[in-house]
Each structure stands twice: as C-alpha cells, then as structure tokens.
JSON list of C-alpha atoms in Angstrom, two decimals:
[
{"chain": "L", "resi": 208, "resn": "MET", "atom": "CA", "xyz": [-2.65, 14.43, 8.13]},
{"chain": "L", "resi": 209, "resn": "MET", "atom": "CA", "xyz": [-5.91, 15.35, 7.23]},
{"chain": "L", "resi": 210, "resn": "GLU", "atom": "CA", "xyz": [-9.11, 12.71, 6.42]},
{"chain": "L", "resi": 211, "resn": "GLN", "atom": "CA", "xyz": [-9.02, 14.18, 2.74]},
{"chain": "L", "resi": 212, "resn": "ASP", "atom": "CA", "xyz": [-5.41, 13.76, 2.54]},
{"chain": "L", "resi": 213, "resn": "ILE", "atom": "CA", "xyz": [-5.26, 10.15, 3.74]},
{"chain": "L", "resi": 214, "resn": "ARG", "atom": "CA", "xyz": [-8.17, 8.83, 1.59]},
{"chain": "L", "resi": 215, "resn": "ALA", "atom": "CA", "xyz": [-5.90, 10.92, -1.49]},
{"chain": "L", "resi": 216, "resn": "VAL", "atom": "CA", "xyz": [-3.30, 8.70, -0.58]},
{"chain": "L", "resi": 217, "resn": "LEU", "atom": "CA", "xyz": [-5.25, 5.72, -0.33]},
{"chain": "L", "resi": 218, "resn": "ASP", "atom": "CA", "xyz": [-6.81, 6.53, -3.74]},
{"chain": "L", "resi": 219, "resn": "GLY", "atom": "CA", "xyz": [-3.30, 7.06, -5.02]},
{"chain": "L", "resi": 220, "resn": "LEU", "atom": "CA", "xyz": [-2.33, 3.40, -3.75]},
{"chain": "L", "resi": 221, "resn": "GLY", "atom": "CA", "xyz": [-5.16, 1.83, -5.41]},
{"chain": "L", "resi": 222, "resn": "LEU", "atom": "CA", "xyz": [-4.26, 3.23, -8.97]},
{"chain": "L", "resi": 223, "resn": "LEU", "atom": "CA", "xyz": [-0.90, 2.52, -8.75]},
{"chain": "L", "resi": 224, "resn": "ILE", "atom": "CA", "xyz": [-1.64, -1.12, -8.05]},
{"chain": "L", "resi": 225, "resn": "GLU", "atom": "CA", "xyz": [-3.99, -1.11, -11.07]},
{"chain": "L", "resi": 226, "resn": "ASP", "atom": "CA", "xyz": [-1.47, 0.34, -12.88]},
{"chain": "L", "resi": 227, "resn": "SER", "atom": "CA", "xyz": [1.11, -2.57, -12.38]},
{"chain": "L", "resi": 228, "resn": "LYS", "atom": "CA", "xyz": [-1.50, -4.93, -13.50]},
{"chain": "L", "resi": 229, "resn": "ASP", "atom": "CA", "xyz": [-0.02, -4.71, -17.16]},
{"chain": "L", "resi": 230, "resn": "ALA", "atom": "CA", "xyz": [3.45, -2.67, -16.50]},
{"chain": "L", "resi": 231, "resn": "GLY", "atom": "CA", "xyz": [6.76, -4.21, -17.86]},
{"chain": "L", "resi": 232, "resn": "LYS", "atom": "CA", "xyz": [9.44, -4.41, -15.26]},
{"chain": "L", "resi": 233, "resn": "LEU", "atom": "CA", "xyz": [10.79, -0.72, -15.58]},
{"chain": "L", "resi": 234, "resn": "GLN", "atom": "CA", "xyz": [7.53, 0.77, -14.97]},
{"chain": "L", "resi": 235, "resn": "ALA", "atom": "CA", "xyz": [6.58, -1.69, -12.08]},
{"chain": "L", "resi": 236, "resn": "MET", "atom": "CA", "xyz": [9.60, -0.78, -10.57]},
{"chain": "L", "resi": 237, "resn": "ARG", "atom": "CA", "xyz": [8.76, 2.97, -10.98]},
{"chain": "L", "resi": 238, "resn": "ASN", "atom": "CA", "xyz": [4.97, 2.22, -9.48]},
{"chain": "L", "resi": 239, "resn": "TYR", "atom": "CA", "xyz": [6.84, 0.62, -6.45]},
{"chain": "L", "resi": 240, "resn": "ALA", "atom": "CA", "xyz": [9.32, 3.30, -5.64]},
{"chain": "L", "resi": 241, "resn": "ALA", "atom": "CA", "xyz": [5.87, 5.75, -5.96]},
{"chain": "L", "resi": 242, "resn": "ILE", "atom": "CA", "xyz": [4.15, 3.46, -3.45]},
{"chain": "L", "resi": 243, "resn": "MET", "atom": "CA", "xyz": [6.89, 3.56, -1.15]},
{"chain": "L", "resi": 244, "resn": "ALA", "atom": "CA", "xyz": [6.97, 7.04, -0.94]},
{"chain": "L", "resi": 245, "resn": "LEU", "atom": "CA", "xyz": [3.17, 7.17, -0.23]},
{"chain": "L", "resi": 246, "resn": "CYS", "atom": "CA", "xyz": [3.46, 4.50, 2.06]},
{"chain": "L", "resi": 247, "resn": "ALA", "atom": "CA", "xyz": [6.03, 6.58, 3.63]},
{"chain": "L", "resi": 248, "resn": "ASP", "atom": "CA", "xyz": [3.43, 9.23, 3.91]},
{"chain": "L", "resi": 249, "resn": "LEU", "atom": "CA", "xyz": [0.72, 7.07, 5.80]},
{"chain": "L", "resi": 250, "resn": "ARG", "atom": "CA", "xyz": [3.81, 6.10, 8.35]},
{"chain": "L", "resi": 251, "resn": "ARG", "atom": "CA", "xyz": [4.14, 9.53, 9.30]},
{"chain": "L", "resi": 252, "resn": "ALA", "atom": "CA", "xyz": [0.53, 10.17, 10.09]},
{"chain": "L", "resi": 253, "resn": "ALA", "atom": "CA", "xyz": [0.25, 7.04, 11.73]},
{"chain": "L", "resi": 254, "resn": "ASP", "atom": "CA", "xyz": [2.14, 8.42, 14.29]},
{"chain": "L", "resi": 255, "resn": "GLU", "atom": "CA", "xyz": [-0.63, 10.68, 15.13]},
{"chain": "L", "resi": 256, "resn": "TYR", "atom": "CA", "xyz": [-2.90, 8.05, 15.98]},
{"chain": "L", "resi": 257, "resn": "ASN", "atom": "CA", "xyz": [-3.12, 4.92, 18.40]},
{"chain": "L", "resi": 258, "resn": "GLY", "atom": "CA", "xyz": [-2.45, 1.57, 17.36]},
{"chain": "L", "resi": 259, "resn": "THR", "atom": "CA", "xyz": [0.73, 3.28, 15.22]},
{"chain": "L", "resi": 260, "resn": "TRP", "atom": "CA", "xyz": [2.05, -0.39, 14.94]},
{"chain": "L", "resi": 261, "resn": "ASN", "atom": "CA", "xyz": [-1.11, -2.32, 13.42]},
{"chain": "L", "resi": 262, "resn": "ILE", "atom": "CA", "xyz": [-1.32, 0.49, 10.89]},
{"chain": "L", "resi": 263, "resn": "THR", "atom": "CA", "xyz": [2.35, 0.00, 10.08]},
{"chain": "L", "resi": 264, "resn": "MET", "atom": "CA", "xyz": [2.08, -3.69, 9.67]},
{"chain": "L", "resi": 265, "resn": "VAL", "atom": "CA", "xyz": [-0.80, -3.40, 7.40]},
{"chain": "L", "resi": 266, "resn": "ILE", "atom": "CA", "xyz": [1.29, -0.65, 5.44]},
{"chain": "L", "resi": 267, "resn": "SER", "atom": "CA", "xyz": [4.48, -3.27, 5.26]},
{"chain": "L", "resi": 268, "resn": "GLU", "atom": "CA", "xyz": [1.73, -5.99, 3.82]},
{"chain": "L", "resi": 269, "resn": "LEU", "atom": "CA", "xyz": [0.97, -3.36, 1.32]},
{"chain": "L", "resi": 270, "resn": "GLU", "atom": "CA", "xyz": [4.60, -2.62, 0.52]},
{"chain": "L", "resi": 271, "resn": "ASN", "atom": "CA", "xyz": [5.52, -6.30, 0.27]},
{"chain": "L", "resi": 272, "resn": "HIS", "atom": "CA", "xyz": [2.77, -7.57, -2.09]},
{"chain": "L", "resi": 273, "resn": "MET", "atom": "CA", "xyz": [3.89, -4.54, -4.41]},
{"chain": "L", "resi": 274, "resn": "ALA", "atom": "CA", "xyz": [7.63, -5.56, -3.87]},
{"chain": "L", "resi": 275, "resn": "ALA", "atom": "CA", "xyz": [6.96, -8.93, -5.23]},
{"chain": "L", "resi": 276, "resn": "VAL", "atom": "CA", "xyz": [4.86, -7.69, -8.25]},
{"chain": "L", "resi": 277, "resn": "ALA", "atom": "CA", "xyz": [7.77, -5.39, -8.96]},
{"chain": "L", "resi": 278, "resn": "GLY", "atom": "CA", "xyz": [10.14, -8.69, -9.01]},
{"chain": "L", "resi": 279, "resn": "LEU", "atom": "CA", "xyz": [11.84, -7.89, -6.02]},
{"chain": "L", "resi": 280, "resn": "PHE", "atom": "CA", "xyz": [11.08, -10.40, -4.10]},
{"chain": "L", "resi": 281, "resn": "PRO", "atom": "CA", "xyz": [11.04, -13.37, -7.21]},
{"chain": "L", "resi": 282, "resn": "THR", "atom": "CA", "xyz": [11.01, -16.18, -4.27]},
{"chain": "L", "resi": 283, "resn": "TRP", "atom": "CA", "xyz": [7.34, -15.68, -3.62]},
{"chain": "L", "resi": 284, "resn": "ASP", "atom": "CA", "xyz": [5.69, -18.28, -5.82]},
{"chain": "L", "resi": 285, "resn": "LEU", "atom": "CA", "xyz": [2.34, -16.62, -5.85]},
{"chain": "L", "resi": 286, "resn": "PRO", "atom": "CA", "xyz": [1.05, -15.10, -8.99]},
{"chain": "L", "resi": 287, "resn": "GLU", "atom": "CA", "xyz": [1.18, -11.57, -9.56]},
{"chain": "L", "resi": 288, "resn": "ASP", "atom": "CA", "xyz": [-2.96, -11.25, -9.47]},
{"chain": "L", "resi": 289, "resn": "GLN", "atom": "CA", "xyz": [-2.60, -12.48, -5.95]},
{"chain": "L", "resi": 290, "resn": "HIS", "atom": "CA", "xyz": [-0.23, -9.96, -4.94]},
{"chain": "L", "resi": 291, "resn": "ARG", "atom": "CA", "xyz": [-2.50, -7.34, -6.14]},
{"chain": "L", "resi": 292, "resn": "VAL", "atom": "CA", "xyz": [-5.25, -8.72, -4.49]},
{"chain": "L", "resi": 293, "resn": "GLY", "atom": "CA", "xyz": [-3.51, -8.59, -1.31]},
{"chain": "L", "resi": 294, "resn": "ALA", "atom": "CA", "xyz": [-2.14, -4.95, -1.94]},
{"chain": "L", "resi": 295, "resn": "HIS", "atom": "CA", "xyz": [-5.84, -3.99, -2.42]},
{"chain": "L", "resi": 296, "resn": "GLY", "atom": "CA", "xyz": [-7.06, -5.67, 0.65]},
{"chain": "L", "resi": 297, "resn": "ALA", "atom": "CA", "xyz": [-4.32, -4.06, 2.67]},
{"chain": "L", "resi": 298, "resn": "ILE", "atom": "CA", "xyz": [-5.84, -0.47, 1.29]},
{"chain": "L", "resi": 299, "resn": "SER", "atom": "CA", "xyz": [-9.03, -1.76, 2.73]},
{"chain": "L", "resi": 300, "resn": "LYS", "atom": "CA", "xyz": [-7.52, -2.27, 5.60]},
{"chain": "L", "resi": 301, "resn": "LEU", "atom": "CA", "xyz": [-6.46, 1.39, 6.15]},
{"chain": "L", "resi": 302, "resn": "ALA", "atom": "CA", "xyz": [-9.39, 3.01, 5.20]},
{"chain": "L", "resi": 303, "resn": "MET", "atom": "CA", "xyz": [-11.45, 1.33, 7.77]},
{"chain": "L", "resi": 304, "resn": "GLY", "atom": "CA", "xyz": [-13.10, 4.21, 9.91]},
{"chain": "L", "resi": 305, "resn": "THR", "atom": "CA", "xyz": [-10.77, 2.65, 13.07]},
{"chain": "L", "resi": 306, "resn": "CYS", "atom": "CA", "xyz": [-7.71, 2.87, 11.42]},
{"chain": "L", "resi": 307, "resn": "PHE", "atom": "CA", "xyz": [-6.86, 6.96, 10.83]},
{"chain": "L", "resi": 308, "resn": "GLY", "atom": "CA", "xyz": [-10.04, 7.60, 12.52]},
{"chain": "L", "resi": 309, "resn": "LEU", "atom": "CA", "xyz": [-11.85, 8.40, 8.89]},
{"chain": "L", "resi": 310, "resn": "THR", "atom": "CA", "xyz": [-15.34, 9.00, 9.03]},
{"chain": "L", "resi": 311, "resn": "VAL", "atom": "CA", "xyz": [-17.46, 6.50, 7.08]}
]
C-alpha cells in the first residue's frame, strides 16, 4: 500500500471516530464495521513492513476501543470519550514515520 493510501485510511479512521461521538447505537455499529474494514486494509499493508507484530497490536488497540464505543464490550467501564481518545492515540502511533515507513 502506498503512503498516500495509508494516510487516507488513517484520516478515514479519524473521521469515523469523531462521527461516533454523537452517533446512536446503530450508527456506532456501522462506524465500527467500517473501522474493522479499514483496519483489515492496514493489516494487509503491515505485512509489507518489518515490525508487523507491533503494527497489528496497535491496530487491535484501535479496534478494541471502537468496539467499546459501539457497545460490544459493555464491561469496559471507561467513559466513551476515553475510548475515543485511546483510538485517536492508536491512529497517531500508526501515523508515525517508523510505523509504515511514512515520511513526516
């Protein structure tokens, strides 16, 4: 996957996270499904780079936070805002130049 494609996926993930801020339950689930599809693209791209394990761990972190926002993990007792902050943090990690070899 080219750098511009990875950046587009990361931007799309950020927009979906923000969209879930005021989303109802159904829209939160739709956003989560879209996030899972984008994360699958990132996992495929991660196969091309060294450090794949670290990249997939961060992708899993993002997926888990957004699953909690969508209500799939009701046992997580963090406020939704904290999960969104955690998801944005994961995107920031993925956007680092050392992750996918992106230029800063």
